[in-house]
Amino acid sequence: MKEAGNPLAAEKITSLLVRFAVPSIIAMLVSSLYNIVDQFFIGRSVGMLGNAATNVAFPLSITCTALSLLCGVGGAANFNLHMGGREEEKAKKFAGGAIGMMVILGIALCAVVRIFLKPLMIAFGATDQILDYALTYTGITSWGFPFLIVATGGSNLIRADGSPRFSMACTLTGAVINTILDPLFIFGFDMGIAGAAYATVIGQVVSGILVLGYLSRFKTVKIPKRALLPSGAVWLGVLSLGIAPFFNQLSMMIVQIVMNNTLTYYGSQSVYGSDIPLACAGIISKVGMIFFSIIIGISQGIQPIISFNYGARDGERVKETYKKAVTAALCISFCSFLLFQTFPRQIVGIFGSGSEEYFDFAEKFFRIYMFCTFINGIQPITANTFTSIGKATKGLFISLTRQIIFLLPLLLILPIFWGIQGVMYAAPVADSIAAVLSICFIRREFRLLDQMEKLEKKTLDLK
């Protein structure tokens, strides 16, 4: 059942992927640049301790992304599913409800961080030398959390409304502002790590305001103001389809916290000490986020296409979208793998100087921890595919496999036997198992989709 008037139903899948995934990739890359740019300038001004401080603060950035995807992906998936099923009124409620959720959750997170700032930094692995830097940086950037959540989450709704380029422009504008202000504040005004934090907040505020401006004048439907108010049914619907990417990000945050504390503990028992592993892990996490931003961008870009066509009962287009998205992700993953294995020392060197022990650890950590990068595109795209077709439980399970179900226990168990080396080997083992499980789940789902289409066709023939 194709709705010829809607490009999601009729246009070539490759063209749709380029239109929706490329702006989404750019938006996610630009969003990750907030952390990369700060890391670059802080590393060159404050040094290794500054890099370690941003690593301690990083779990809160991941939390913002998690809440953004919870509201943005959940709202966009519901919006497109109901638009595909020609249920416009329901679509309006979900779009409006998602916007309201973003604003409320953003303000709530900001308040919690402001109240419990120091205990959070200590819990995230800050040592005595790093704590003051972490408190300064996070204390300032926390004011931008509501705007960051609205900007990142709202971008999903803007793409769902058919304006992926504007979504990209909103994020790009904030990142450009941050990049310009970082060196000005850090070096020009001699503000150090506080300057990087202020530059980040200003960029996020501008992006958030641009997104809110668009959401007030949706293109395909007009969202009534009452739809913005909290609604149990709507929030539950958004939650059900946004829970998979939310937990995927949340699990990354939990893993980051556990890894920070594990590196601090086992690092103190090694020749590297506590601060070197913490600083190196921070850089590797941020660089890894560039790669994952591309993969997440692809997975977000397929959402409107898969949701609409699944709602319109066109299984062939659903499968074609998934296969082409995974193929693109695998190509990007393999290129990233080659880069990480070939130039680890050079990549770390971009973010400032350090001792020979610092670079020795960074090189080993990079090569081992990121060894299975070449297959890491499969799991997030599979998880988001299940979410996009309304099967939130399966999407949630797949999203939890890599980080929570496998990586987290391995981070706790392997170092007991192999010390700090165990932290490095935990990731490739978890990556491999998660990829295999994802393939098994999606193959079974596609068989069920084929059976459903055959049954529906037989029913129509009988009529």
Short mmCIF file of C-alpha atoms in Angstrom, two decimals:
data_model
loop_
_atom_site.label_atom_id
_atom_site.label_comp_id
_atom_site.label_asym_id
_atom_site.label_seq_id
_atom_site.Cartn_x
_atom_site.Cartn_y
_atom_site.Cartn_z
CA MET A 1 0.00 0.00 0.00
CA LYS A 2 1.95 2.99 -1.26
CA GLU A 3 0.96 6.57 -0.69
CA ALA A 4 2.30 8.00 -3.96
CA GLY A 5 2.11 11.60 -2.79
CA ASN A 6 4.61 11.02 0.01
CA PRO A 7 8.29 10.62 -0.99
CA LEU A 8 8.85 8.21 1.94
CA ALA A 9 6.55 5.79 0.11
CA ALA A 10 7.66 6.27 -3.47
CA GLU A 11 11.17 7.75 -3.77
CA LYS A 12 14.22 5.50 -4.23
CA ILE A 13 15.61 4.23 -0.93
CA THR A 14 19.16 5.31 -1.79
CA SER A 15 17.97 8.88 -2.44
CA LEU A 16 15.96 8.91 0.79
CA LEU A 17 18.94 7.62 2.78
CA VAL A 18 21.14 10.37 1.40
CA ARG A 19 18.48 12.99 2.10
CA PHE A 20 17.77 11.90 5.68
CA ALA A 21 20.94 10.15 6.85
CA VAL A 22 23.56 12.61 5.59
CA PRO A 23 22.13 15.64 7.42
CA SER A 24 21.62 13.44 10.47
CA ILE A 25 25.25 12.26 10.30
CA ILE A 26 26.49 15.82 9.95
CA ALA A 27 24.28 16.94 12.85
CA MET A 28 25.60 14.14 15.09
CA LEU A 29 29.20 14.78 14.03
CA VAL A 30 28.83 18.47 14.73
CA SER A 31 27.25 17.66 18.10
CA SER A 32 30.24 15.48 19.00
CA LEU A 33 32.53 18.32 17.97
CA TYR A 34 31.42 20.21 21.09
CA ASN A 35 33.37 17.67 23.12
CA ILE A 36 36.22 17.26 20.61
CA VAL A 37 36.84 20.99 20.24
CA ASP A 38 36.84 21.48 24.01
CA GLN A 39 39.18 18.51 24.39
CA PHE A 40 41.56 19.94 21.77
CA PHE A 41 41.86 23.44 23.23
CA ILE A 42 41.79 22.31 26.87
CA GLY A 43 44.54 19.78 26.14
CA ARG A 44 46.69 22.50 24.61
CA SER A 45 46.07 25.00 27.42
CA VAL A 46 45.50 23.06 30.67
CA GLY A 47 47.17 19.82 29.60
CA MET A 48 46.64 16.20 30.63
CA LEU A 49 44.66 17.04 33.79
CA GLY A 50 42.25 19.14 31.73
CA ASN A 51 41.72 16.21 29.36
CA ALA A 52 41.04 13.96 32.33
CA ALA A 53 38.54 16.50 33.75
CA THR A 54 36.49 16.54 30.55
CA ASN A 55 36.48 12.74 30.64
CA VAL A 56 35.04 12.87 34.17
CA ALA A 57 32.34 15.28 32.95
CA PHE A 58 31.62 13.22 29.81
CA PRO A 59 28.94 10.95 31.37
CA LEU A 60 26.68 14.00 31.74
CA SER A 61 27.05 14.82 28.05
CA ILE A 62 26.03 11.24 27.31
CA THR A 63 23.04 11.65 29.65
CA CYS A 64 21.90 14.69 27.67
CA THR A 65 22.15 12.71 24.44
CA ALA A 66 20.23 9.83 26.04
CA LEU A 67 17.35 12.09 27.09
CA SER A 68 17.42 13.77 23.67
CA LEU A 69 17.05 10.45 21.88
CA LEU A 70 14.41 9.24 24.32
CA CYS A 71 12.17 12.19 23.45
CA GLY A 72 13.34 12.84 19.90
CA VAL A 73 13.44 9.30 18.49
CA GLY A 74 10.37 8.22 20.48
CA GLY A 75 8.37 11.25 19.34
CA ALA A 76 9.57 11.08 15.72
CA ALA A 77 8.91 7.32 15.40
CA ASN A 78 5.37 7.71 16.73
CA PHE A 79 4.81 10.75 14.53
CA ASN A 80 5.88 8.95 11.33
CA LEU A 81 4.09 5.71 12.19
CA HIS A 82 0.79 7.56 12.68
CA MET A 83 1.33 9.78 9.63
CA GLY A 84 2.01 6.63 7.59
CA GLY A 85 -1.20 5.14 8.97
CA ARG A 86 -3.07 8.41 8.16
CA GLU A 87 -3.76 9.22 11.83
CA GLU A 88 -2.87 12.91 11.78
CA GLU A 89 -4.40 13.88 15.12
CA LYS A 90 -2.41 11.24 16.98
CA ALA A 91 0.71 12.34 15.13
CA LYS A 92 0.24 15.92 16.38
CA LYS A 93 -0.10 14.76 19.99
CA PHE A 94 3.13 12.76 19.88
CA ALA A 95 5.13 15.56 18.26
CA GLY A 96 3.89 18.08 20.81
CA GLY A 97 4.32 15.70 23.72
CA ALA A 98 7.93 15.00 22.75
CA ILE A 99 8.73 18.72 22.69
CA GLY A 100 7.25 19.19 26.17
CA MET A 101 9.20 16.21 27.48
CA MET A 102 12.50 17.62 26.21
CA VAL A 103 12.01 20.95 27.96
CA ILE A 104 10.92 19.45 31.28
CA LEU A 105 13.63 16.76 31.40
CA GLY A 106 16.32 19.25 30.42
CA ILE A 107 15.44 21.60 33.26
CA ALA A 108 15.23 18.67 35.70
CA LEU A 109 18.70 17.37 34.74
CA CYS A 110 20.22 20.83 35.10
CA ALA A 111 18.74 21.17 38.59
CA VAL A 112 19.97 17.74 39.73
CA VAL A 113 23.52 18.41 38.51
CA ARG A 114 23.62 21.84 40.14
CA ILE A 115 22.55 20.38 43.49
CA PHE A 116 24.79 17.27 43.48
CA LEU A 117 27.74 18.55 41.43
CA LYS A 118 30.66 17.56 43.67
CA PRO A 119 29.36 14.08 44.65
CA LEU A 120 28.70 13.37 40.97
CA MET A 121 32.23 14.33 39.90
CA ILE A 122 33.73 12.13 42.61
CA ALA A 123 31.44 9.26 41.63
CA PHE A 124 32.47 9.67 37.98
CA GLY A 125 36.11 9.04 38.89
CA ALA A 126 37.66 12.46 39.63
CA THR A 127 40.95 12.26 41.54
CA ASP A 128 42.20 14.99 43.88
CA GLN A 129 44.25 16.60 41.10
CA ILE A 130 41.36 16.58 38.63
CA LEU A 131 38.39 17.51 40.86
CA ASP A 132 38.67 21.32 40.71
CA TYR A 133 38.91 21.30 36.93
CA ALA A 134 35.91 18.96 36.68
CA LEU A 135 33.82 21.12 39.04
CA THR A 136 34.60 24.28 37.07
CA TYR A 137 33.88 22.75 33.66
CA THR A 138 30.70 20.88 34.61
CA GLY A 139 29.38 23.64 36.83
CA ILE A 140 29.26 25.97 33.83
CA THR A 141 28.21 23.51 31.10
CA SER A 142 25.27 22.27 33.20
CA TRP A 143 23.42 25.53 32.43
CA GLY A 144 23.34 24.51 28.78
CA PHE A 145 21.83 21.05 29.32
CA PRO A 146 18.17 22.07 28.62
CA PHE A 147 19.20 23.73 25.35
CA LEU A 148 21.41 20.78 24.35
CA ILE A 149 18.56 18.31 24.92
CA VAL A 150 16.09 20.44 22.94
CA ALA A 151 18.58 20.97 20.10
CA THR A 152 19.57 17.29 19.77
CA GLY A 153 16.13 15.78 20.43
CA GLY A 154 14.26 18.39 18.41
CA SER A 155 16.45 17.62 15.40
CA ASN A 156 14.78 14.19 15.18
CA LEU A 157 11.35 15.81 14.99
CA ILE A 158 12.53 18.29 12.38
CA ARG A 159 13.80 15.39 10.23
CA ALA A 160 10.54 13.54 10.76
CA ASP A 161 8.74 16.66 9.50
CA GLY A 162 10.74 16.48 6.27
CA SER A 163 13.39 19.16 6.92
CA PRO A 164 16.68 17.30 7.50
CA ARG A 165 18.81 20.20 6.19
CA PHE A 166 17.40 22.68 8.68
CA SER A 167 18.00 20.13 11.43
CA MET A 168 21.64 19.96 10.38
CA ALA A 169 21.91 23.76 10.16
CA CYS A 170 20.71 24.20 13.75
CA THR A 171 23.39 21.93 15.16
CA LEU A 172 26.07 23.26 12.82
CA THR A 173 25.43 26.86 13.89
CA GLY A 174 25.98 26.07 17.56
CA ALA A 175 29.15 24.08 16.87
CA VAL A 176 30.66 26.84 14.72
CA ILE A 177 29.99 29.37 17.49
CA ASN A 178 31.62 27.03 20.03
CA THR A 179 34.67 26.52 17.80
CA ILE A 180 35.16 30.27 17.32
CA LEU A 181 34.66 31.16 20.98
CA ASP A 182 36.84 28.36 22.42
CA PRO A 183 40.25 29.82 21.46
CA LEU A 184 39.00 33.37 22.07
CA PHE A 185 37.91 32.63 25.64
CA ILE A 186 40.70 30.17 26.53
CA PHE A 187 43.69 31.98 25.06
CA GLY A 188 42.47 35.49 24.22
CA PHE A 189 40.75 36.13 27.56
CA ASP A 190 42.96 33.67 29.48
CA MET A 191 39.91 31.91 30.97
CA GLY A 192 41.33 28.38 30.78
CA ILE A 193 38.91 25.48 31.17
CA ALA A 194 36.11 27.87 32.19
CA GLY A 195 36.40 29.57 28.79
CA ALA A 196 35.80 26.26 27.01
CA ALA A 197 32.73 25.67 29.15
CA TYR A 198 31.24 29.12 28.44
CA ALA A 199 31.85 28.70 24.70
CA THR A 200 30.03 25.36 24.79
CA VAL A 201 27.00 26.78 26.59
CA ILE A 202 26.65 29.73 24.22
CA GLY A 203 26.70 27.42 21.19
CA GLN A 204 24.11 25.12 22.76
CA VAL A 205 21.79 28.01 23.61
CA VAL A 206 21.83 29.28 20.01
CA SER A 207 21.14 25.77 18.60
CA GLY A 208 18.31 25.21 21.09
CA ILE A 209 16.62 28.52 20.21
CA LEU A 210 16.80 27.75 16.47
CA VAL A 211 15.20 24.32 17.01
CA LEU A 212 12.42 25.74 19.19
CA GLY A 213 11.73 28.33 16.50
CA TYR A 214 11.16 25.61 13.91
CA LEU A 215 9.09 23.38 16.19
CA SER A 216 6.67 26.28 16.76
CA ARG A 217 5.80 26.18 13.03
CA PHE A 218 5.80 22.52 11.99
CA LYS A 219 5.53 22.03 8.22
CA THR A 220 3.30 18.97 7.75
CA VAL A 221 0.88 19.55 10.64
CA LYS A 222 0.07 22.36 13.04
CA ILE A 223 0.84 21.36 16.61
CA PRO A 224 -1.67 22.81 19.11
CA LYS A 225 -0.23 24.35 22.28
CA ARG A 226 -2.21 21.94 24.47
CA ALA A 227 -0.22 19.06 22.93
CA LEU A 228 2.90 20.39 24.69
CA LEU A 229 1.43 19.75 28.14
CA PRO A 230 2.34 16.53 29.98
CA SER A 231 0.12 13.60 28.99
CA GLY A 232 0.52 10.16 30.53
CA ALA A 233 -0.60 8.27 27.43
CA VAL A 234 1.54 10.31 25.04
CA TRP A 235 4.61 10.26 27.27
CA LEU A 236 4.27 6.50 27.66
CA GLY A 237 4.05 6.12 23.88
CA VAL A 238 7.14 8.27 23.36
CA LEU A 239 8.92 6.36 26.10
CA SER A 240 8.08 2.97 24.56
CA LEU A 241 9.70 3.80 21.20
CA GLY A 242 12.47 6.02 22.53
CA ILE A 243 13.61 3.66 25.26
CA ALA A 244 16.02 1.66 23.06
CA PRO A 245 18.27 4.55 21.96
CA PHE A 246 17.89 6.05 25.45
CA PHE A 247 19.24 2.93 27.13
CA ASN A 248 21.91 2.60 24.46
CA GLN A 249 23.25 6.01 25.48
CA LEU A 250 22.58 5.48 29.17
CA SER A 251 24.51 2.25 29.07
CA MET A 252 27.41 4.15 27.51
CA MET A 253 27.28 6.54 30.45
CA ILE A 254 27.27 3.72 32.99
CA VAL A 255 30.14 1.99 31.20
CA GLN A 256 32.08 5.27 31.09
CA ILE A 257 31.69 5.74 34.85
CA VAL A 258 32.68 2.15 35.62
CA MET A 259 35.62 2.35 33.22
CA ASN A 260 36.83 5.62 34.77
CA ASN A 261 36.80 4.13 38.25
CA THR A 262 38.32 0.84 37.06
CA LEU A 263 41.13 2.67 35.26
CA THR A 264 41.78 4.81 38.33
CA TYR A 265 41.93 1.77 40.62
CA TYR A 266 43.99 -0.58 38.43
CA GLY A 267 46.03 2.28 36.98
CA SER A 268 47.30 3.10 40.46
CA GLN A 269 48.65 -0.46 40.64
CA SER A 270 50.49 -0.15 37.31
CA VAL A 271 53.48 1.85 36.06
CA TYR A 272 51.09 4.38 34.50
CA GLY A 273 49.43 5.68 37.67
CA SER A 274 45.79 6.83 37.87
CA ASP A 275 45.78 10.05 35.84
CA ILE A 276 47.38 8.76 32.61
CA PRO A 277 44.75 6.03 31.94
CA LEU A 278 41.95 8.46 32.82
CA ALA A 279 43.25 11.12 30.42
CA CYS A 280 43.87 8.61 27.60
CA ALA A 281 40.45 7.03 28.00
CA GLY A 282 38.89 10.47 27.74
CA ILE A 283 40.54 11.17 24.41
CA ILE A 284 39.75 7.72 23.03
CA SER A 285 36.09 8.02 24.13
CA LYS A 286 35.74 11.38 22.37
CA VAL A 287 37.44 10.17 19.19
CA GLY A 288 35.31 7.04 19.28
CA MET A 289 32.23 9.26 19.53
CA ILE A 290 33.10 10.74 16.12
CA PHE A 291 32.84 7.28 14.59
CA PHE A 292 29.71 6.42 16.57
CA SER A 293 28.16 9.75 15.60
CA ILE A 294 28.27 8.64 11.96
CA ILE A 295 26.66 5.31 12.81
CA ILE A 296 24.02 6.90 15.04
CA GLY A 297 23.37 9.45 12.30
CA ILE A 298 22.67 6.65 9.82
CA SER A 299 20.41 4.88 12.32
CA GLN A 300 18.47 8.10 12.95
CA GLY A 301 18.26 8.83 9.23
CA ILE A 302 16.54 5.51 8.49
CA GLN A 303 13.89 6.05 11.17
CA PRO A 304 11.36 8.11 9.16
CA ILE A 305 11.76 5.84 6.12
CA ILE A 306 11.31 2.58 8.04
CA SER A 307 8.56 3.88 10.35
CA PHE A 308 6.45 5.30 7.51
CA ASN A 309 6.77 2.25 5.24
CA TYR A 310 6.15 -0.19 8.07
CA GLY A 311 3.03 1.82 8.96
CA ALA A 312 2.04 1.69 5.27
CA ARG A 313 2.70 -2.09 5.25
CA ASP A 314 5.49 -2.03 2.65
CA GLY A 315 7.90 -4.64 3.99
CA GLU A 316 10.19 -4.67 0.96
CA ARG A 317 11.09 -1.03 1.44
CA VAL A 318 11.70 -1.65 5.14
CA LYS A 319 14.17 -4.45 4.39
CA GLU A 320 15.88 -2.55 1.59
CA THR A 321 16.40 0.46 3.86
CA TYR A 322 17.96 -1.67 6.59
CA LYS A 323 20.30 -3.53 4.23
CA LYS A 324 21.58 -0.38 2.56
CA ALA A 325 22.05 1.36 5.90
CA VAL A 326 24.06 -1.56 7.32
CA THR A 327 26.20 -1.75 4.17
CA ALA A 328 27.06 1.95 4.48
CA ALA A 329 27.77 1.54 8.21
CA LEU A 330 30.11 -1.42 7.61
CA CYS A 331 32.11 0.53 5.02
CA ILE A 332 32.53 3.45 7.43
CA SER A 333 33.34 1.08 10.29
CA PHE A 334 36.11 -0.60 8.33
CA CYS A 335 37.70 2.73 7.37
CA SER A 336 37.59 3.80 11.03
CA PHE A 337 39.17 0.51 12.07
CA LEU A 338 42.10 1.07 9.71
CA LEU A 339 42.56 4.62 10.98
CA PHE A 340 42.48 3.63 14.66
CA GLN A 341 44.90 0.75 14.18
CA THR A 342 47.37 2.67 12.02
CA PHE A 343 47.59 6.12 13.65
CA PRO A 344 46.73 5.85 17.37
CA ARG A 345 49.74 7.83 18.61
CA GLN A 346 49.22 10.59 16.08
CA ILE A 347 45.52 10.91 16.97
CA VAL A 348 46.26 11.20 20.69
CA GLY A 349 49.03 13.71 19.94
CA ILE A 350 46.48 16.12 18.46
CA PHE A 351 45.15 16.72 21.98
CA GLY A 352 48.40 17.86 23.56
CA SER A 353 51.70 16.49 24.74
CA GLY A 354 52.56 14.00 27.46
CA SER A 355 55.19 11.61 28.76
CA GLU A 356 56.34 8.50 26.92
CA GLU A 357 54.30 6.39 29.38
CA TYR A 358 51.24 8.48 28.44
CA PHE A 359 51.62 7.80 24.72
CA ASP A 360 52.59 4.16 25.28
CA PHE A 361 49.39 3.50 27.21
CA ALA A 362 47.27 5.49 24.75
CA GLU A 363 48.59 3.53 21.78
CA LYS A 364 47.91 0.15 23.40
CA PHE A 365 44.48 1.20 24.66
CA PHE A 366 43.45 2.59 21.28
CA ARG A 367 44.45 -0.49 19.29
CA ILE A 368 42.97 -3.09 21.63
CA TYR A 369 39.84 -1.34 22.94
CA MET A 370 38.77 -0.24 19.43
CA PHE A 371 39.80 -3.46 17.67
CA CYS A 372 36.26 -4.52 16.65
CA THR A 373 35.26 -1.13 15.30
CA PHE A 374 34.73 -2.72 11.87
CA ILE A 375 31.52 -4.49 13.06
CA ASN A 376 30.21 -1.88 15.47
CA GLY A 377 27.73 -0.42 12.96
CA ILE A 378 25.44 -3.46 13.02
CA GLN A 379 24.08 -3.27 16.58
CA PRO A 380 22.81 0.36 16.77
CA ILE A 381 21.18 0.23 13.32
CA THR A 382 19.45 -3.05 14.17
CA ALA A 383 18.23 -1.69 17.52
CA ASN A 384 16.82 1.45 15.90
CA THR A 385 15.15 -0.60 13.16
CA PHE A 386 13.16 -2.51 15.78
CA THR A 387 12.28 0.77 17.48
CA SER A 388 11.19 2.29 14.15
CA ILE A 389 8.73 -0.54 13.47
CA GLY A 390 7.22 -0.19 16.93
CA LYS A 391 8.88 -3.26 18.51
CA ALA A 392 10.40 -1.41 21.43
CA THR A 393 11.18 -4.47 23.58
CA LYS A 394 13.42 -6.05 20.95
CA GLY A 395 14.99 -2.70 20.19
CA LEU A 396 15.70 -2.20 23.87
CA PHE A 397 17.29 -5.63 24.27
CA ILE A 398 19.56 -5.17 21.25
CA SER A 399 20.54 -1.69 22.43
CA LEU A 400 21.58 -3.09 25.81
CA THR A 401 23.64 -6.03 24.53
CA ARG A 402 26.93 -4.32 23.74
CA GLN A 403 27.26 -1.95 26.70
CA ILE A 404 25.28 -3.33 29.64
CA ILE A 405 24.80 -7.08 29.10
CA PHE A 406 28.34 -7.84 27.89
CA LEU A 407 30.79 -4.93 28.25
CA LEU A 408 29.91 -3.88 31.80
CA PRO A 409 30.43 -7.33 33.39
CA LEU A 410 33.63 -7.81 31.38
CA LEU A 411 35.00 -4.47 32.63
CA LEU A 412 34.50 -5.71 36.18
CA ILE A 413 35.70 -9.30 35.70
CA LEU A 414 38.65 -9.23 33.28
CA PRO A 415 40.78 -6.70 35.24
CA ILE A 416 40.66 -9.02 38.25
CA PHE A 417 42.78 -11.49 36.25
CA TRP A 418 44.73 -9.21 33.88
CA GLY A 419 44.77 -5.84 35.63
CA ILE A 420 44.51 -2.75 33.45
CA GLN A 421 44.99 -4.91 30.33
CA GLY A 422 41.63 -6.51 31.11
CA VAL A 423 39.88 -3.17 30.59
CA MET A 424 41.29 -2.98 27.07
CA TYR A 425 40.20 -6.48 26.00
CA ALA A 426 36.65 -6.17 27.39
CA ALA A 427 35.41 -4.04 24.47
CA PRO A 428 36.28 -6.25 21.46
CA VAL A 429 34.78 -9.31 23.15
CA ALA A 430 31.52 -7.45 23.88
CA ASP A 431 31.42 -5.93 20.38
CA SER A 432 31.70 -9.32 18.69
CA ILE A 433 28.91 -11.00 20.68
CA ALA A 434 26.55 -8.00 20.25
CA ALA A 435 27.03 -7.98 16.46
CA VAL A 436 26.27 -11.71 16.13
CA LEU A 437 23.11 -11.41 18.24
CA SER A 438 21.90 -8.41 16.21
CA ILE A 439 22.24 -10.35 12.96
CA CYS A 440 20.28 -13.30 14.40
CA PHE A 441 17.44 -11.06 15.60
CA ILE A 442 17.03 -9.08 12.39
CA ARG A 443 17.10 -12.19 10.17
CA ARG A 444 14.29 -13.70 12.20
CA GLU A 445 12.31 -10.44 12.03
CA PHE A 446 12.65 -10.27 8.26
CA ARG A 447 11.33 -13.83 7.95
CA LEU A 448 8.30 -12.84 10.04
CA LEU A 449 7.82 -9.76 7.85
CA ASP A 450 7.83 -11.95 4.71
CA GLN A 451 5.23 -14.28 6.24
CA MET A 452 3.05 -11.31 7.22
CA GLU A 453 3.17 -9.90 3.69
CA LYS A 454 2.31 -13.27 2.13
CA LEU A 455 -0.64 -13.68 4.50
CA GLU A 456 -1.89 -10.17 3.77
CA LYS A 457 -1.58 -10.72 0.03
CA LYS A 458 -3.49 -13.99 0.27
CA THR A 459 -6.25 -12.25 2.26
CA LEU A 460 -6.55 -9.53 -0.38
CA ASP A 461 -6.69 -12.13 -3.18
CA LEU A 462 -9.54 -13.92 -1.42
CA LYS A 463 -11.50 -10.66 -1.20
#
